[in-house]
PDB file of C-alpha atoms in Angstrom:
ATOM      1  CA  UNK A   1     -33.450 -17.148   0.836  1.00 63.00           C
ATOM      2  CA  UNK A   2     -32.871 -13.403   0.894  1.00 72.00           C
ATOM      3  CA  UNK A   3     -29.486 -12.249  -0.380  1.00 79.00           C
ATOM      4  CA  UNK A   4     -27.530  -9.269   0.895  1.00 88.00           C
ATOM      5  CA  UNK A   5     -26.360  -6.468  -1.361  1.00 90.00           C
ATOM      6  CA  UNK A   6     -23.719  -7.949  -3.742  1.00 93.00           C
ATOM      7  CA  UNK A   7     -21.046  -5.282  -3.227  1.00 94.00           C
ATOM      8  CA  UNK A   8     -20.256  -2.369  -0.941  1.00 95.00           C
ATOM      9  CA  UNK A   9     -17.642   0.308  -1.643  1.00 94.00           C
ATOM     10  CA  UNK A  10     -16.320   1.981   1.531  1.00 94.00           C
ATOM     11  CA  UNK A  11     -14.036   4.951   0.989  1.00 94.00           C
ATOM     12  CA  UNK A  12     -12.281   7.553   3.070  1.00 90.00           C
ATOM     13  CA  UNK A  13      -8.839   8.920   3.805  1.00 88.00           C
ATOM     14  CA  UNK A  14      -6.120   6.772   5.325  1.00 86.00           C
ATOM     15  CA  UNK A  15      -6.622   6.072   9.060  1.00 79.00           C
ATOM     16  CA  UNK A  16     -10.313   6.951   9.042  1.00 79.00           C
ATOM     17  CA  UNK A  17     -11.212   3.540  10.511  1.00 83.00           C
ATOM     18  CA  UNK A  18     -12.542   1.706   7.439  1.00 89.00           C
ATOM     19  CA  UNK A  19     -10.637  -1.551   7.962  1.00 91.00           C
ATOM     20  CA  UNK A  20     -10.868  -1.498  11.740  1.00 90.00           C
ATOM     21  CA  UNK A  21     -14.623  -0.918  11.880  1.00 91.00           C
ATOM     22  CA  UNK A  22     -15.297  -3.491   9.157  1.00 93.00           C
ATOM     23  CA  UNK A  23     -13.137  -6.165  10.803  1.00 93.00           C
ATOM     24  CA  UNK A  24     -14.530  -5.511  14.297  1.00 93.00           C
ATOM     25  CA  UNK A  25     -18.063  -5.719  12.895  1.00 93.00           C
ATOM     26  CA  UNK A  26     -17.294  -9.081  11.264  1.00 94.00           C
ATOM     27  CA  UNK A  27     -15.676 -10.480  14.422  1.00 94.00           C
ATOM     28  CA  UNK A  28     -18.291  -9.189  16.889  1.00 94.00           C
ATOM     29  CA  UNK A  29     -21.185 -10.488  14.790  1.00 94.00           C
ATOM     30  CA  UNK A  30     -19.245 -13.706  14.035  1.00 93.00           C
ATOM     31  CA  UNK A  31     -19.858 -13.362  10.305  1.00 94.00           C
ATOM     32  CA  UNK A  32     -17.995 -15.632   7.882  1.00 94.00           C
ATOM     33  CA  UNK A  33     -15.473 -13.462   6.080  1.00 95.00           C
ATOM     34  CA  UNK A  34     -12.240 -13.446   4.137  1.00 95.00           C
ATOM     35  CA  UNK A  35      -9.982 -10.413   4.392  1.00 95.00           C
ATOM     36  CA  UNK A  36      -7.763  -9.902   1.366  1.00 94.00           C
ATOM     37  CA  UNK A  37      -5.069  -7.245   1.133  1.00 93.00           C
ATOM     38  CA  UNK A  38      -4.541  -6.085  -2.442  1.00 90.00           C
ATOM     39  CA  UNK A  39      -1.011  -5.104  -1.384  1.00 90.00           C
ATOM     40  CA  UNK A  40      -0.179  -8.720  -0.516  1.00 89.00           C
ATOM     41  CA  UNK A  41      -2.260 -10.433  -3.214  1.00 84.00           C
ATOM     42  CA  UNK A  42      -0.391  -9.143  -6.239  1.00 82.00           C
ATOM     43  CA  UNK A  43      -2.211 -11.457  -8.642  1.00 87.00           C
ATOM     44  CA  UNK A  44      -5.748 -12.682  -9.172  1.00 88.00           C
ATOM     45  CA  UNK A  45      -4.503 -16.213  -8.435  1.00 89.00           C
ATOM     46  CA  UNK A  46      -3.436 -15.202  -4.917  1.00 90.00           C
ATOM     47  CA  UNK A  47      -6.744 -13.426  -4.372  1.00 91.00           C
ATOM     48  CA  UNK A  48      -8.731 -16.496  -5.465  1.00 93.00           C
ATOM     49  CA  UNK A  49      -6.601 -18.772  -3.291  1.00 91.00           C
ATOM     50  CA  UNK A  50      -7.034 -16.550  -0.219  1.00 92.00           C
ATOM     51  CA  UNK A  51     -10.827 -16.462  -0.582  1.00 93.00           C
ATOM     52  CA  UNK A  52     -11.157 -20.227  -1.066  1.00 93.00           C
ATOM     53  CA  UNK A  53      -8.756 -20.891   1.802  1.00 92.00           C
ATOM     54  CA  UNK A  54     -10.687 -18.615   4.172  1.00 92.00           C
ATOM     55  CA  UNK A  55     -14.136 -19.998   3.378  1.00 93.00           C
ATOM     56  CA  UNK A  56     -13.527 -23.640   2.510  1.00 92.00           C
ATOM     57  CA  UNK A  57     -10.037 -24.586   3.737  1.00 90.00           C
ATOM     58  CA  UNK A  58      -6.814 -25.725   2.118  1.00 89.00           C
ATOM     59  CA  UNK A  59      -8.427 -28.610   0.208  1.00 89.00           C
ATOM     60  CA  UNK A  60     -10.548 -26.159  -1.798  1.00 85.00           C
ATOM     61  CA  UNK A  61      -7.619 -23.814  -2.421  1.00 84.00           C
ATOM     62  CA  UNK A  62      -5.550 -26.735  -3.717  1.00 88.00           C
ATOM     63  CA  UNK A  63      -8.164 -27.367  -6.439  1.00 88.00           C
ATOM     64  CA  UNK A  64      -7.110 -24.179  -8.237  1.00 87.00           C
ATOM     65  CA  UNK A  65      -4.903 -24.809 -11.284  1.00 86.00           C
ATOM     66  CA  UNK A  66      -1.441 -23.251 -11.448  1.00 84.00           C
ATOM     67  CA  UNK A  67      -2.634 -20.113 -13.289  1.00 83.00           C
ATOM     68  CA  UNK A  68      -6.332 -19.962 -12.476  1.00 87.00           C
ATOM     69  CA  UNK A  69      -8.792 -17.958 -14.496  1.00 89.00           C
ATOM     70  CA  UNK A  70     -11.857 -16.244 -13.107  1.00 91.00           C
ATOM     71  CA  UNK A  71     -13.980 -19.099 -14.456  1.00 92.00           C
ATOM     72  CA  UNK A  72     -11.804 -21.629 -12.550  1.00 93.00           C
ATOM     73  CA  UNK A  73     -12.392 -19.687  -9.341  1.00 93.00           C
ATOM     74  CA  UNK A  74     -16.146 -19.408  -9.968  1.00 94.00           C
ATOM     75  CA  UNK A  75     -16.413 -23.137 -10.755  1.00 94.00           C
ATOM     76  CA  UNK A  76     -14.532 -24.193  -7.587  1.00 93.00           C
ATOM     77  CA  UNK A  77     -16.390 -21.680  -5.419  1.00 94.00           C
ATOM     78  CA  UNK A  78     -19.743 -23.012  -6.701  1.00 94.00           C
ATOM     79  CA  UNK A  79     -18.705 -26.615  -6.018  1.00 94.00           C
ATOM     80  CA  UNK A  80     -17.529 -25.809  -2.517  1.00 94.00           C
ATOM     81  CA  UNK A  81     -20.509 -23.624  -1.607  1.00 93.00           C
ATOM     82  CA  UNK A  82     -22.905 -26.370  -2.694  1.00 92.00           C
ATOM     83  CA  UNK A  83     -20.990 -28.906  -0.555  1.00 93.00           C
ATOM     84  CA  UNK A  84     -20.661 -26.493   2.379  1.00 91.00           C
ATOM     85  CA  UNK A  85     -23.647 -24.118   2.224  1.00 89.00           C
ATOM     86  CA  UNK A  86     -23.410 -21.016   4.376  1.00 85.00           C
ATOM     87  CA  UNK A  87     -26.020 -20.352   7.030  1.00 86.00           C
ATOM     88  CA  UNK A  88     -25.532 -16.616   6.512  1.00 90.00           C
ATOM     89  CA  UNK A  89     -23.916 -14.210   4.081  1.00 93.00           C
ATOM     90  CA  UNK A  90     -20.225 -14.699   3.366  1.00 96.00           C
ATOM     91  CA  UNK A  91     -18.200 -11.478   3.147  1.00 96.00           C
ATOM     92  CA  UNK A  92     -15.048 -10.833   1.147  1.00 97.00           C
ATOM     93  CA  UNK A  93     -13.265  -7.742   2.461  1.00 97.00           C
ATOM     94  CA  UNK A  94     -10.818  -6.271  -0.036  1.00 95.00           C
ATOM     95  CA  UNK A  95      -8.368  -3.770   1.500  1.00 94.00           C
ATOM     96  CA  UNK A  96      -6.499  -1.169  -0.600  1.00 93.00           C
ATOM     97  CA  UNK A  97      -8.718  -1.892  -3.588  1.00 91.00           C
ATOM     98  CA  UNK A  98      -7.414   1.121  -5.475  1.00 89.00           C
ATOM     99  CA  UNK A  99      -4.600  -1.258  -6.466  1.00 88.00           C
ATOM    100  CA  UNK A 100      -7.142  -3.297  -8.463  1.00 84.00           C
ATOM    101  CA  UNK A 101      -7.217  -0.536 -11.064  1.00 80.00           C
ATOM    102  CA  UNK A 102      -3.892  -1.909 -12.343  1.00 78.00           C
ATOM    103  CA  UNK A 103      -5.164  -5.514 -12.418  1.00 78.00           C
ATOM    104  CA  UNK A 104      -6.951  -7.403 -15.182  1.00 79.00           C
ATOM    105  CA  UNK A 105      -9.758  -5.218 -16.570  1.00 77.00           C
ATOM    106  CA  UNK A 106     -12.349  -7.953 -15.934  1.00 83.00           C
ATOM    107  CA  UNK A 107     -11.463  -8.550 -12.280  1.00 87.00           C
ATOM    108  CA  UNK A 108     -13.228  -5.578 -10.677  1.00 88.00           C
ATOM    109  CA  UNK A 109     -16.490  -5.950 -12.658  1.00 88.00           C
ATOM    110  CA  UNK A 110     -16.465  -9.670 -11.785  1.00 90.00           C
ATOM    111  CA  UNK A 111     -15.970  -8.965  -8.077  1.00 92.00           C
ATOM    112  CA  UNK A 112     -18.850  -6.487  -8.144  1.00 91.00           C
ATOM    113  CA  UNK A 113     -21.194  -9.188  -9.462  1.00 90.00           C
ATOM    114  CA  UNK A 114     -19.590 -12.178  -7.762  1.00 93.00           C
ATOM    115  CA  UNK A 115     -22.850 -13.049  -6.004  1.00 93.00           C
ATOM    116  CA  UNK A 116     -24.496 -13.559  -9.385  1.00 91.00           C
ATOM    117  CA  UNK A 117     -21.537 -15.493 -10.810  1.00 93.00           C
ATOM    118  CA  UNK A 118     -21.124 -17.967  -7.934  1.00 94.00           C
ATOM    119  CA  UNK A 119     -24.846 -18.178  -7.109  1.00 91.00           C
ATOM    120  CA  UNK A 120     -24.153 -17.806  -3.401  1.00 92.00           C
ATOM    121  CA  UNK A 121     -25.037 -15.274  -0.732  1.00 93.00           C
ATOM    122  CA  UNK A 122     -21.697 -13.453  -0.815  1.00 95.00           C
ATOM    123  CA  UNK A 123     -21.004  -9.733  -0.462  1.00 96.00           C
ATOM    124  CA  UNK A 124     -17.759  -8.137  -1.618  1.00 96.00           C
ATOM    125  CA  UNK A 125     -16.705  -5.160   0.519  1.00 97.00           C
ATOM    126  CA  UNK A 126     -14.181  -2.916  -1.212  1.00 96.00           C
ATOM    127  CA  UNK A 127     -12.154  -0.589   1.048  1.00 96.00           C
ATOM    128  CA  UNK A 128     -10.436   2.317  -0.688  1.00 94.00           C
ATOM    129  CA  UNK A 129      -8.881   5.714  -0.134  1.00 92.00           C
ATOM    130  CA  UNK A 130     -10.272   7.092  -3.400  1.00 91.00           C
ATOM    131  CA  UNK A 131     -13.853   7.934  -4.338  1.00 90.00           C
ATOM    132  CA  UNK A 132     -15.930   5.591  -6.505  1.00 90.00           C
ATOM    133  CA  UNK A 133     -16.141   8.054  -9.398  1.00 86.00           C
ATOM    134  CA  UNK A 134     -12.344   7.881  -9.765  1.00 83.00           C
ATOM    135  CA  UNK A 135     -12.318   4.135  -9.208  1.00 77.00           C
ATOM    136  CA  UNK A 136     -15.183   3.102 -11.499  1.00 77.00           C
ATOM    137  CA  UNK A 137     -14.079   1.084 -14.550  1.00 72.00           C
ATOM    138  CA  UNK A 138     -14.750   2.615 -17.964  1.00 71.00           C
ATOM    139  CA  UNK A 139     -16.351  -0.597 -19.197  1.00 68.00           C
ATOM    140  CA  UNK A 140     -19.463  -0.107 -17.110  1.00 65.00           C
ATOM    141  CA  UNK A 141     -20.250  -2.391 -14.237  1.00 75.00           C
ATOM    142  CA  UNK A 142     -22.625  -3.150 -11.413  1.00 83.00           C
ATOM    143  CA  UNK A 143     -22.792  -0.164  -9.040  1.00 88.00           C
ATOM    144  CA  UNK A 144     -21.938  -1.020  -5.432  1.00 92.00           C
ATOM    145  CA  UNK A 145     -23.558   0.466  -2.361  1.00 92.00           C
ATOM    146  CA  UNK A 146     -21.390   3.493  -1.416  1.00 93.00           C
ATOM    147  CA  UNK A 147     -20.354   4.310   2.152  1.00 92.00           C
ATOM    148  CA  UNK A 148     -18.084   7.230   3.085  1.00 91.00           C
ATOM    149  CA  UNK A 149     -15.891   7.400   6.195  1.00 87.00           C
ATOM    150  CA  UNK A 150     -15.257  11.133   6.727  1.00 82.00           C
ATOM    151  CA  UNK A 151     -12.092  12.593   8.229  1.00 77.00           C
ATOM    152  CA  UNK A 152     -12.026  13.096  11.969  1.00 75.00           C
ATOM    153  CA  UNK A 153     -12.594  16.627  13.216  1.00 75.00           C
ATOM    154  CA  UNK A 154     -10.021  18.025  15.639  1.00 76.00           C
ATOM    155  CA  UNK A 155     -12.361  17.417  18.605  1.00 79.00           C
ATOM    156  CA  UNK A 156     -13.106  13.833  17.503  1.00 72.00           C
ATOM    157  CA  UNK A 157      -9.398  13.140  17.154  1.00 70.00           C
ATOM    158  CA  UNK A 158      -8.787  14.452  20.675  1.00 72.00           C
ATOM    159  CA  UNK A 159     -11.504  12.130  21.989  1.00 74.00           C
ATOM    160  CA  UNK A 160      -9.969   9.113  20.261  1.00 70.00           C
ATOM    161  CA  UNK A 161      -6.498   9.898  21.588  1.00 70.00           C
ATOM    162  CA  UNK A 162      -7.681  10.571  25.132  1.00 71.00           C
ATOM    163  CA  UNK A 163      -9.530   7.231  25.319  1.00 73.00           C
ATOM    164  CA  UNK A 164      -6.235   5.386  24.903  1.00 72.00           C
ATOM    165  CA  UNK A 165      -4.101   7.784  26.889  1.00 71.00           C
ATOM    166  CA  UNK A 166      -1.020   6.555  28.647  1.00 74.00           C
ATOM    167  CA  UNK A 167      -1.383   6.710  32.447  1.00 76.00           C
ATOM    168  CA  UNK A 168       1.785   8.762  32.844  1.00 79.00           C
ATOM    169  CA  UNK A 169       0.318  11.632  30.765  1.00 77.00           C
ATOM    170  CA  UNK A 170      -2.343  14.026  31.993  1.00 74.00           C
ATOM    171  CA  UNK A 171      -5.631  14.719  30.219  1.00 69.00           C
ATOM    172  CA  UNK A 172      -4.361  18.208  29.399  1.00 72.00           C
ATOM    173  CA  UNK A 173      -1.604  16.653  27.296  1.00 72.00           C
ATOM    174  CA  UNK A 174      -4.254  15.382  24.879  1.00 65.00           C
ATOM    175  CA  UNK A 175      -6.220  18.625  24.661  1.00 65.00           C
TER     176      UNK A 175
END
């Protein structure tokens, strides 16, 4: 079985389309994915629970102990993925990952090599507003594939706005 790249880091300014494009891609291609907001998941426990819930259902998420460690998550993920093998790559989409810099120092390096830890075809996609060089942990870690979403030019922004124009406004309004 051929595995996908273990981690992808997508960065760009706010409202550049990172989340939208990633989510539309997952839905259109019907790829198994879990979307986790680092704003909402304020602890590693919530992150682990959300991933298990998305991929394996509430029974798997209920197997987590009250204060789960990374090794608890890896153990349960391995059990569940062996019981319910994926036919294709599973994707974990982490939004606002710049907030992970304030989390446990081992969490980000573990997410970057999650594929190796859980022995499953899983790719972690990290969405951020800051560049990787600023984000990279000092401890050294697996380097993700980098993808940049540039800012829209003025003409591109006009095109986007005019495609969703309100019928009561003329095309000149958007130019």
